[in-house]
mmCIF file of C-alpha atoms in Angstrom:
data_model
loop_
_atom_site.group_PDB
_atom_site.id
_atom_site.type_symbol
_atom_site.label_atom_id
_atom_site.label_comp_id
_atom_site.label_asym_id
_atom_site.label_seq_id
_atom_site.Cartn_x
_atom_site.Cartn_y
_atom_site.Cartn_z
ATOM 1 C CA MET A 10 -122.985 -22.144 -104.114
ATOM 2 C CA SER A 11 -120.451 -19.837 -102.389
ATOM 3 C CA ILE A 12 -121.304 -17.106 -99.889
ATOM 4 C CA GLU A 13 -120.505 -14.461 -102.501
ATOM 5 C CA GLN A 14 -122.892 -16.029 -105.025
ATOM 6 C CA ASN A 15 -125.583 -16.495 -102.404
ATOM 7 C CA ILE A 16 -125.694 -12.918 -101.140
ATOM 8 C CA ASN A 17 -126.083 -11.604 -104.674
ATOM 9 C CA SER A 18 -129.052 -13.882 -105.394
ATOM 10 C CA PRO A 19 -132.385 -12.288 -104.375
ATOM 11 C CA LEU A 20 -134.350 -14.371 -101.915
ATOM 12 C CA ASP A 21 -137.285 -16.306 -103.342
ATOM 13 C CA LYS A 22 -140.220 -15.099 -101.279
ATOM 14 C CA ASN A 23 -143.899 -14.777 -102.183
ATOM 15 C CA SER A 24 -144.321 -11.500 -100.301
ATOM 16 C CA THR A 25 -142.082 -8.714 -99.072
ATOM 17 C CA ASN A 26 -143.643 -9.332 -95.648
ATOM 18 C CA ASN A 27 -141.783 -12.666 -95.542
ATOM 19 C CA LEU A 28 -138.399 -11.164 -96.298
ATOM 20 C CA PRO A 29 -135.883 -10.592 -93.487
ATOM 21 C CA LYS A 30 -136.466 -7.277 -91.730
ATOM 22 C CA ILE A 31 -133.110 -5.485 -91.542
ATOM 23 C CA GLY A 32 -132.713 -2.468 -89.283
ATOM 24 C CA ILE A 33 -130.203 -0.039 -90.813
ATOM 25 C CA THR A 34 -128.718 2.649 -88.556
ATOM 26 C CA ILE A 35 -127.526 5.839 -90.253
ATOM 27 C CA GLY A 36 -124.333 6.134 -88.214
ATOM 28 C CA ASP A 37 -122.725 9.508 -87.555
ATOM 29 C CA PRO A 38 -125.037 12.171 -89.044
ATOM 30 C CA ALA A 39 -122.006 14.323 -89.903
ATOM 31 C CA GLY A 40 -120.313 11.530 -91.843
ATOM 32 C CA ILE A 41 -121.210 9.666 -95.019
ATOM 33 C CA GLY A 42 -123.598 7.339 -93.191
ATOM 34 C CA PRO A 43 -126.816 9.152 -94.142
ATOM 35 C CA GLU A 44 -125.681 9.344 -97.773
ATOM 36 C CA VAL A 45 -124.825 5.662 -98.159
ATOM 37 C CA VAL A 46 -128.053 4.726 -96.368
ATOM 38 C CA VAL A 47 -130.084 6.889 -98.760
ATOM 39 C CA LYS A 48 -128.323 5.424 -101.793
ATOM 40 C CA THR A 49 -128.884 1.906 -100.480
ATOM 41 C CA ALA A 50 -132.560 2.564 -99.798
ATOM 42 C CA ALA A 51 -132.967 4.066 -103.285
ATOM 43 C CA ASP A 52 -131.674 0.856 -104.878
ATOM 44 C CA LYS A 53 -134.933 -0.973 -105.638
ATOM 45 C CA SER A 54 -133.144 -4.315 -105.838
ATOM 46 C CA ILE A 55 -132.467 -4.149 -102.084
ATOM 47 C CA GLN A 56 -136.140 -4.857 -101.433
ATOM 48 C CA SER A 57 -135.811 -8.191 -103.198
ATOM 49 C CA PHE A 58 -133.403 -9.193 -100.420
ATOM 50 C CA CYS A 59 -135.043 -7.673 -97.363
ATOM 51 C CA SER A 60 -137.544 -5.251 -95.858
ATOM 52 C CA PRO A 61 -135.305 -2.346 -94.776
ATOM 53 C CA VAL A 62 -136.136 -0.280 -91.706
ATOM 54 C CA ILE A 63 -133.969 2.828 -91.377
ATOM 55 C CA VAL A 64 -133.159 3.941 -87.843
ATOM 56 C CA GLY A 65 -132.278 7.613 -87.850
ATOM 57 C CA ASP A 66 -133.583 11.135 -88.323
ATOM 58 C CA LEU A 67 -136.340 11.445 -90.936
ATOM 59 C CA ASN A 68 -135.668 15.097 -91.786
ATOM 60 C CA LEU A 69 -131.961 14.459 -92.364
ATOM 61 C CA LEU A 70 -132.713 11.471 -94.584
ATOM 62 C CA ARG A 71 -135.140 13.460 -96.714
ATOM 63 C CA LYS A 72 -132.671 16.335 -97.042
ATOM 64 C CA THR A 73 -129.903 13.919 -97.979
ATOM 65 C CA ALA A 74 -132.119 12.272 -100.582
ATOM 66 C CA ARG A 75 -132.830 15.640 -102.173
ATOM 67 C CA SER A 76 -129.159 16.618 -102.227
ATOM 68 C CA CYS A 77 -128.254 13.266 -103.832
ATOM 69 C CA ALA A 78 -131.213 13.395 -106.237
ATOM 70 C CA ALA A 79 -132.115 9.943 -104.940
ATOM 71 C CA GLU A 80 -135.520 8.628 -105.910
ATOM 72 C CA VAL A 81 -136.712 7.235 -102.604
ATOM 73 C CA GLU A 82 -139.659 8.090 -100.389
ATOM 74 C CA PHE A 83 -139.091 7.807 -96.657
ATOM 75 C CA VAL A 84 -142.062 7.386 -94.332
ATOM 76 C CA GLY A 85 -141.724 7.848 -90.599
ATOM 77 C CA ASN A 86 -143.425 5.095 -88.635
ATOM 78 C CA ASN A 87 -142.658 4.449 -85.010
ATOM 79 C CA VAL A 88 -145.705 2.295 -84.306
ATOM 80 C CA GLY A 89 -145.029 -1.325 -83.390
ATOM 81 C CA GLY A 90 -145.929 -3.771 -86.136
ATOM 82 C CA GLY A 91 -145.873 -1.132 -88.845
ATOM 83 C CA LEU A 92 -142.222 -0.991 -89.753
ATOM 84 C CA ILE A 93 -142.169 -3.197 -92.850
ATOM 85 C CA SER A 94 -141.430 -1.308 -96.063
ATOM 86 C CA ASP A 95 -143.520 -1.690 -99.183
ATOM 87 C CA PRO A 96 -142.105 -1.351 -102.717
ATOM 88 C CA ALA A 97 -143.043 2.333 -102.924
ATOM 89 C CA THR A 98 -141.684 3.588 -99.591
ATOM 90 C CA VAL A 99 -139.014 2.892 -97.010
ATOM 91 C CA SER A 100 -139.935 2.973 -93.322
ATOM 92 C CA VAL A 101 -137.919 5.128 -90.946
ATOM 93 C CA PHE A 102 -137.890 4.668 -87.196
ATOM 94 C CA ASP A 103 -137.525 8.409 -86.587
ATOM 95 C CA LEU A 104 -135.727 9.501 -83.438
ATOM 96 C CA ASP A 105 -136.015 13.175 -84.439
ATOM 97 C CA ASN A 106 -132.880 13.854 -82.405
ATOM 98 C CA LEU A 107 -130.985 16.348 -84.581
ATOM 99 C CA PRO A 108 -131.069 20.135 -84.919
ATOM 100 C CA GLU A 109 -132.322 21.702 -88.142
ATOM 101 C CA LYS A 110 -128.765 21.990 -89.417
ATOM 102 C CA ILE A 111 -125.791 19.769 -88.754
ATOM 103 C CA GLU A 112 -122.410 20.520 -90.283
ATOM 104 C CA PRO A 113 -121.082 17.631 -92.355
ATOM 105 C CA GLY A 114 -117.466 16.611 -91.986
ATOM 106 C CA LYS A 115 -116.957 17.629 -88.362
ATOM 107 C CA PRO A 116 -117.291 15.510 -85.217
ATOM 108 C CA SER A 117 -119.528 16.967 -82.526
ATOM 109 C CA ALA A 118 -121.197 15.995 -79.279
ATOM 110 C CA VAL A 119 -124.579 16.199 -81.014
ATOM 111 C CA SER A 120 -123.658 13.839 -83.841
ATOM 112 C CA GLY A 121 -121.844 11.444 -81.502
ATOM 113 C CA LYS A 122 -124.760 11.228 -79.084
ATOM 114 C CA ALA A 123 -127.242 10.770 -81.929
ATOM 115 C CA SER A 124 -125.196 7.956 -83.504
ATOM 116 C CA VAL A 125 -125.266 6.009 -80.232
ATOM 117 C CA GLU A 126 -129.013 6.610 -79.860
ATOM 118 C CA TYR A 127 -129.618 5.034 -83.279
ATOM 119 C CA ILE A 128 -127.769 1.897 -82.184
ATOM 120 C CA GLU A 129 -129.677 1.738 -78.909
ATOM 121 C CA ALA A 130 -132.974 2.133 -80.771
ATOM 122 C CA ALA A 131 -132.097 -0.636 -83.237
ATOM 123 C CA VAL A 132 -131.375 -3.026 -80.368
ATOM 124 C CA ARG A 133 -134.735 -2.135 -78.802
ATOM 125 C CA LEU A 134 -136.479 -2.857 -82.109
ATOM 126 C CA TRP A 135 -134.789 -6.261 -82.253
ATOM 127 C CA LYS A 136 -135.764 -7.044 -78.661
ATOM 128 C CA HIS A 137 -139.397 -6.230 -79.512
ATOM 129 C CA GLY A 138 -139.317 -8.467 -82.595
ATOM 130 C CA GLU A 139 -139.654 -5.582 -85.066
ATOM 131 C CA ILE A 140 -136.461 -6.443 -86.962
ATOM 132 C CA ASP A 141 -134.486 -9.642 -87.574
ATOM 133 C CA ALA A 142 -130.958 -8.220 -87.873
ATOM 134 C CA ILE A 143 -129.030 -4.964 -87.660
ATOM 135 C CA THR A 144 -126.782 -3.354 -90.256
ATOM 136 C CA THR A 145 -124.828 -0.296 -89.173
ATOM 137 C CA ALA A 146 -123.406 2.685 -91.014
ATOM 138 C CA PRO A 147 -120.127 4.040 -89.588
ATOM 139 C CA ILE A 148 -119.749 6.003 -86.374
ATOM 140 C CA ASN A 149 -116.842 8.195 -85.295
ATOM 141 C CA LYS A 150 -114.996 7.363 -82.085
ATOM 142 C CA LYS A 151 -114.095 10.990 -81.344
ATOM 143 C CA ALA A 152 -117.680 12.153 -81.828
ATOM 144 C CA VAL A 153 -118.951 9.310 -79.624
ATOM 145 C CA ALA A 154 -116.524 10.390 -76.885
ATOM 146 C CA MET A 155 -117.613 14.015 -77.299
ATOM 147 C CA GLY A 156 -121.191 12.826 -76.871
ATOM 148 C CA GLY A 157 -120.354 11.405 -73.461
ATOM 149 C CA PHE A 158 -119.735 7.734 -74.235
ATOM 150 C CA SER A 159 -116.578 5.710 -73.635
ATOM 151 C CA PHE A 160 -117.132 2.805 -76.033
ATOM 152 C CA PRO A 161 -114.329 2.380 -78.593
ATOM 153 C CA GLY A 162 -116.735 1.182 -81.298
ATOM 154 C CA HIS A 163 -119.948 -0.502 -82.350
ATOM 155 C CA THR A 164 -118.847 -3.961 -81.249
ATOM 156 C CA GLU A 165 -118.284 -3.088 -77.610
ATOM 157 C CA LEU A 166 -121.457 -0.981 -77.411
ATOM 158 C CA LEU A 167 -123.618 -3.747 -78.890
ATOM 159 C CA ALA A 168 -122.065 -6.251 -76.488
ATOM 160 C CA GLU A 169 -122.882 -3.968 -73.547
ATOM 161 C CA LEU A 170 -126.467 -3.440 -74.717
ATOM 162 C CA THR A 171 -127.083 -7.168 -75.028
ATOM 163 C CA GLY A 172 -125.072 -8.415 -72.059
ATOM 164 C CA THR A 173 -122.746 -10.312 -74.385
ATOM 165 C CA LYS A 174 -119.461 -11.336 -72.764
ATOM 166 C CA ASP A 175 -117.832 -13.355 -75.561
ATOM 167 C CA PHE A 176 -117.688 -11.720 -78.981
ATOM 168 C CA ALA A 177 -115.290 -11.178 -81.849
ATOM 169 C CA MET A 178 -114.920 -8.979 -84.893
ATOM 170 C CA SER A 179 -114.882 -10.709 -88.262
ATOM 171 C CA PHE A 180 -114.879 -9.649 -91.893
ATOM 172 C CA PHE A 181 -116.361 -11.373 -94.907
ATOM 173 C CA ALA A 182 -114.779 -10.555 -98.269
ATOM 174 C CA GLY A 183 -116.332 -12.744 -100.917
ATOM 175 C CA ASP A 184 -115.589 -16.281 -99.715
ATOM 176 C CA LEU A 185 -112.902 -15.106 -97.282
ATOM 177 C CA CYS A 186 -113.828 -14.829 -93.614
ATOM 178 C CA VAL A 187 -111.285 -13.507 -91.130
ATOM 179 C CA VAL A 188 -111.704 -13.444 -87.352
ATOM 180 C CA LEU A 189 -109.589 -11.062 -85.285
ATOM 181 C CA LEU A 190 -107.759 -11.920 -82.077
ATOM 182 C CA SER A 191 -107.534 -8.217 -81.151
ATOM 183 C CA THR A 192 -109.093 -5.055 -82.525
ATOM 184 C CA HIS A 193 -108.502 -1.450 -81.533
ATOM 185 C CA VAL A 194 -105.351 -1.683 -79.434
ATOM 186 C CA SER A 195 -101.760 -0.679 -80.086
ATOM 187 C CA LEU A 196 -99.567 -3.094 -82.018
ATOM 188 C CA LEU A 197 -97.452 -3.706 -78.918
ATOM 189 C CA ALA A 198 -100.566 -4.552 -76.914
ATOM 190 C CA ALA A 199 -101.814 -6.789 -79.742
ATOM 191 C CA ILE A 200 -98.573 -8.783 -79.740
ATOM 192 C CA ASP A 201 -98.886 -9.268 -75.968
ATOM 193 C CA LEU A 202 -102.300 -10.875 -76.567
ATOM 194 C CA VAL A 203 -100.837 -13.586 -78.818
ATOM 195 C CA LYS A 204 -100.954 -16.245 -76.100
ATOM 196 C CA ALA A 205 -101.905 -19.894 -76.405
ATOM 197 C CA ASP A 206 -104.972 -19.584 -74.163
ATOM 198 C CA ASN A 207 -106.308 -16.587 -76.106
ATOM 199 C CA ILE A 208 -105.734 -18.223 -79.478
ATOM 200 C CA ALA A 209 -107.280 -21.550 -78.437
ATOM 201 C CA ARG A 210 -110.294 -19.730 -77.037
ATOM 202 C CA LEU A 211 -110.760 -17.807 -80.296
ATOM 203 C CA ILE A 212 -110.401 -20.943 -82.425
ATOM 204 C CA ARG A 213 -113.100 -22.688 -80.376
ATOM 205 C CA PHE A 214 -115.316 -19.588 -80.506
ATOM 206 C CA THR A 215 -114.846 -19.237 -84.274
ATOM 207 C CA ASN A 216 -115.657 -22.896 -84.834
ATOM 208 C CA GLU A 217 -118.796 -22.695 -82.694
ATOM 209 C CA LYS A 218 -120.196 -19.434 -84.082
ATOM 210 C CA LEU A 219 -119.368 -19.947 -87.754
ATOM 211 C CA SER A 220 -120.696 -23.500 -87.722
ATOM 212 C CA VAL A 221 -124.025 -22.099 -86.546
ATOM 213 C CA LEU A 222 -123.943 -19.082 -88.865
ATOM 214 C CA LEU A 223 -122.978 -21.052 -91.982
ATOM 215 C CA ARG A 224 -124.822 -24.219 -90.968
ATOM 216 C CA LYS A 225 -121.875 -26.512 -91.700
ATOM 217 C CA GLU A 226 -118.656 -27.823 -90.197
ATOM 218 C CA VAL A 227 -115.972 -25.241 -90.868
ATOM 219 C CA LYS A 228 -112.313 -25.490 -91.821
ATOM 220 C CA ILE A 229 -110.123 -22.951 -90.028
ATOM 221 C CA ALA A 230 -106.610 -21.657 -90.719
ATOM 222 C CA VAL A 231 -104.514 -19.640 -88.274
ATOM 223 C CA ALA A 232 -102.142 -16.933 -89.460
ATOM 224 C CA GLY A 233 -98.686 -16.639 -87.960
ATOM 225 C CA LEU A 234 -97.582 -13.464 -86.231
ATOM 226 C CA ASN A 235 -94.097 -13.088 -87.695
ATOM 227 C CA PRO A 236 -92.811 -12.951 -91.300
ATOM 228 C CA HIS A 237 -93.087 -16.405 -92.918
ATOM 229 C CA ALA A 238 -94.723 -17.589 -89.649
ATOM 230 C CA SER A 239 -91.196 -17.259 -88.151
ATOM 231 C CA GLU A 240 -89.754 -19.927 -90.496
ATOM 232 C CA ASP A 241 -88.997 -22.482 -87.792
ATOM 233 C CA GLY A 242 -88.051 -19.914 -85.187
ATOM 234 C CA MET A 243 -85.705 -17.815 -87.316
ATOM 235 C CA PHE A 244 -87.813 -14.638 -87.000
ATOM 236 C CA GLY A 245 -89.574 -15.036 -83.675
ATOM 237 C CA SER A 246 -90.785 -17.544 -81.121
ATOM 238 C CA GLU A 247 -94.536 -16.905 -80.913
ATOM 239 C CA GLU A 248 -95.481 -19.490 -83.525
ATOM 240 C CA GLU A 249 -93.733 -22.346 -81.754
ATOM 241 C CA ALA A 250 -94.403 -21.221 -78.192
ATOM 242 C CA GLU A 251 -97.994 -19.969 -78.414
ATOM 243 C CA ILE A 252 -99.800 -20.474 -81.732
ATOM 244 C CA ALA A 253 -98.888 -24.067 -82.629
ATOM 245 C CA PRO A 254 -99.773 -25.433 -79.153
ATOM 246 C CA ALA A 255 -103.177 -23.724 -79.313
ATOM 247 C CA ILE A 256 -103.886 -25.263 -82.714
ATOM 248 C CA LYS A 257 -102.834 -28.706 -81.507
ATOM 249 C CA GLU A 258 -105.045 -28.447 -78.428
ATOM 250 C CA CYS A 259 -108.079 -27.531 -80.531
ATOM 251 C CA ARG A 260 -107.464 -30.358 -82.982
ATOM 252 C CA VAL A 261 -106.695 -33.089 -80.438
ATOM 253 C CA HIS A 262 -109.019 -32.221 -77.564
ATOM 254 C CA TYR A 263 -111.922 -30.558 -79.388
ATOM 255 C CA GLY A 264 -111.843 -32.213 -82.817
ATOM 256 C CA ILE A 265 -111.772 -28.886 -84.648
ATOM 257 C CA ASP A 266 -110.586 -28.826 -88.261
ATOM 258 C CA VAL A 267 -107.895 -26.184 -87.754
ATOM 259 C CA SER A 268 -104.356 -25.906 -89.082
ATOM 260 C CA GLY A 269 -101.400 -23.531 -89.148
ATOM 261 C CA PRO A 270 -99.706 -21.325 -88.291
ATOM 262 C CA PHE A 271 -99.383 -20.190 -91.901
ATOM 263 C CA ALA A 272 -97.322 -17.392 -93.405
ATOM 264 C CA PRO A 273 -99.514 -14.288 -93.015
ATOM 265 C CA ASP A 274 -98.572 -12.907 -96.436
ATOM 266 C CA THR A 275 -100.291 -15.788 -98.274
ATOM 267 C CA ILE A 276 -102.900 -17.385 -96.005
ATOM 268 C CA PHE A 277 -105.556 -14.722 -96.601
ATOM 269 C CA LEU A 278 -105.371 -15.208 -100.348
ATOM 270 C CA ARG A 279 -105.727 -18.949 -99.824
ATOM 271 C CA GLY A 280 -108.841 -18.298 -97.774
ATOM 272 C CA TYR A 281 -110.155 -15.929 -100.419
ATOM 273 C CA LYS A 282 -109.803 -18.698 -102.985
ATOM 274 C CA GLY A 283 -111.939 -20.987 -100.823
ATOM 275 C CA GLU A 284 -109.327 -23.282 -99.277
ATOM 276 C CA PHE A 285 -110.588 -22.421 -95.770
ATOM 277 C CA ASP A 286 -113.881 -21.209 -94.320
ATOM 278 C CA ALA A 287 -112.125 -18.826 -91.932
ATOM 279 C CA VAL A 288 -108.693 -17.440 -91.124
ATOM 280 C CA VAL A 289 -107.908 -16.484 -87.532
ATOM 281 C CA SER A 290 -105.770 -13.349 -87.530
ATOM 282 C CA CYS A 291 -103.312 -12.281 -84.823
ATOM 283 C CA TYR A 292 -104.158 -8.560 -84.915
ATOM 284 C CA HIS A 293 -106.409 -5.976 -86.520
ATOM 285 C CA ASP A 294 -104.422 -4.676 -89.476
ATOM 286 C CA GLN A 295 -103.045 -8.094 -90.393
ATOM 287 C CA ALA A 296 -106.638 -9.019 -91.244
ATOM 288 C CA THR A 297 -108.071 -5.742 -92.497
ATOM 289 C CA ILE A 298 -105.237 -4.876 -94.891
ATOM 290 C CA ALA A 299 -105.774 -8.218 -96.591
ATOM 291 C CA VAL A 300 -109.552 -7.835 -96.622
ATOM 292 C CA LYS A 301 -109.527 -4.302 -97.980
ATOM 293 C CA CYS A 302 -106.919 -5.025 -100.642
ATOM 294 C CA LEU A 303 -108.898 -8.028 -101.837
ATOM 295 C CA SER A 304 -112.392 -6.615 -101.587
ATOM 296 C CA PHE A 305 -112.582 -2.979 -100.455
ATOM 297 C CA GLY A 306 -116.072 -1.592 -100.858
ATOM 298 C CA ASP A 307 -117.633 -5.043 -100.936
ATOM 299 C CA SER A 308 -116.355 -6.568 -97.699
ATOM 300 C CA VAL A 309 -118.580 -6.726 -94.638
ATOM 301 C CA ASN A 310 -117.884 -6.480 -90.919
ATOM 302 C CA VAL A 311 -119.775 -9.147 -88.932
ATOM 303 C CA THR A 312 -119.837 -9.287 -85.130
ATOM 304 C CA LEU A 313 -119.756 -12.882 -83.912
ATOM 305 C CA GLY A 314 -121.313 -13.804 -80.567
ATOM 306 C CA LEU A 315 -124.199 -11.339 -80.400
ATOM 307 C CA PRO A 316 -127.730 -12.738 -79.973
ATOM 308 C CA PHE A 317 -128.664 -11.288 -83.364
ATOM 309 C CA ILE A 318 -126.972 -10.957 -86.727
ATOM 310 C CA ARG A 319 -125.070 -7.688 -87.036
ATOM 311 C CA THR A 320 -123.297 -6.591 -90.185
ATOM 312 C CA SER A 321 -121.557 -3.325 -91.016
ATOM 313 C CA VAL A 322 -119.524 -1.495 -93.631
ATOM 314 C CA ASP A 323 -115.784 -1.858 -94.132
ATOM 315 C CA HIS A 324 -115.098 1.895 -93.977
ATOM 316 C CA GLY A 325 -115.337 4.861 -91.640
ATOM 317 C CA THR A 326 -117.239 8.121 -91.572
ATOM 318 C CA ALA A 327 -115.088 9.686 -94.334
ATOM 319 C CA TYR A 328 -115.561 13.231 -93.063
ATOM 320 C CA ASP A 329 -113.501 14.568 -95.972
ATOM 321 C CA ILE A 330 -116.251 13.731 -98.482
ATOM 322 C CA ALA A 331 -119.307 13.983 -96.220
ATOM 323 C CA GLY A 332 -122.136 16.020 -97.720
ATOM 324 C CA LYS A 333 -120.579 16.054 -101.202
ATOM 325 C CA ASN A 334 -122.513 13.210 -102.861
ATOM 326 C CA LEU A 335 -119.249 11.311 -103.443
ATOM 327 C CA ALA A 336 -119.742 8.330 -101.118
ATOM 328 C CA ASP A 337 -119.893 4.800 -102.517
ATOM 329 C CA SER A 338 -122.696 2.722 -100.990
ATOM 330 C CA SER A 339 -121.349 -0.660 -102.187
ATOM 331 C CA SER A 340 -120.199 -1.834 -98.758
ATOM 332 C CA LEU A 341 -123.489 -0.978 -97.060
ATOM 333 C CA LYS A 342 -125.458 -2.761 -99.784
ATOM 334 C CA ALA A 343 -123.208 -5.809 -99.352
ATOM 335 C CA ALA A 344 -123.704 -5.648 -95.568
ATOM 336 C CA VAL A 345 -127.488 -5.529 -95.909
ATOM 337 C CA LYS A 346 -127.495 -8.438 -98.357
ATOM 338 C CA LEU A 347 -125.193 -10.562 -96.185
ATOM 339 C CA GLY A 348 -127.323 -9.859 -93.123
ATOM 340 C CA ALA A 349 -130.443 -10.923 -95.040
ATOM 341 C CA HIS A 350 -128.636 -14.020 -96.284
ATOM 342 C CA PHE A 351 -127.683 -15.093 -92.766
ATOM 343 C CA VAL A 352 -131.234 -14.495 -91.493
ATOM 344 C CA ASP A 353 -132.564 -16.611 -94.357
ATOM 345 C CA ILE A 354 -130.115 -19.451 -93.528
ATOM 346 C CA ARG A 355 -131.180 -19.314 -89.891
ATOM 347 C CA ASN A 356 -134.901 -19.316 -90.745
ATOM 348 C CA ARG A 357 -134.548 -22.279 -93.103
ATOM 349 C CA SER A 358 -132.638 -24.471 -90.671
#
């Protein structure tokens, strides 16, 4: 059964207390995070996959539920051991860190600071054994900076909070998994990072982490940097000088099932069709354009290398539609289900 089929099959458990406990942060309070969290929590089928624990502001969640006419009852419970939801209610780890009113659609120091506090609280819950995995709604980099933090995104903040030195951003879109060599840097800086040592390190890291996550030996493809993977050096030298040697090193010296470099305009579709377990991408948009064209709204961001499973949505805070009951919760639901699926695989192994 494929990953896509698995995450859409409710887990067979005798009691909701045995389901994976997924901590769900509400993200930037001024964005669509609270809305997609409410809509996800209101979907009764979610509780056949996991026991959700919302990390956020209880008053905001209740207000959002009323404005969305969502049939969900949130119960604040910050007592250790009491965070598992039952079929009638959804538990909220309430930080109570927002003013009575917060203006949707605008970044602010208040919303940025609060969004970081939700992430910090979720990590604390995991450390205390209250949750098994974390799923995050989107934050806004400008708001986070206004709130006094310098982290460029969730990934770097979670790595700092857990003392993780080696990590990578990946996306799952159906049966396609892509792992990114670089993330939020300029394109010029991303090209400078396409070096044999960096690529070989990422191939080894991808092989190690995905083999554990998926509980099988994985088959990896590597995308080229240039059009047609440079077509034997006609459109660039990086494939021959940097990418191919890294692939050869990983195959010969580490026994990894990796091949490439492949033309970047077709390799992601080949991965989507199941030919490979993962595609290593040379830069952020090379991967995310493919992922979002193939599976926008259903793809899931997964951070590899953290000591816990962390999944997230494939979209941002969408300030333009915040507070208007227009947000689609599909990606968050997919992220919660995938997180529960990975916890279940880990627990069964």
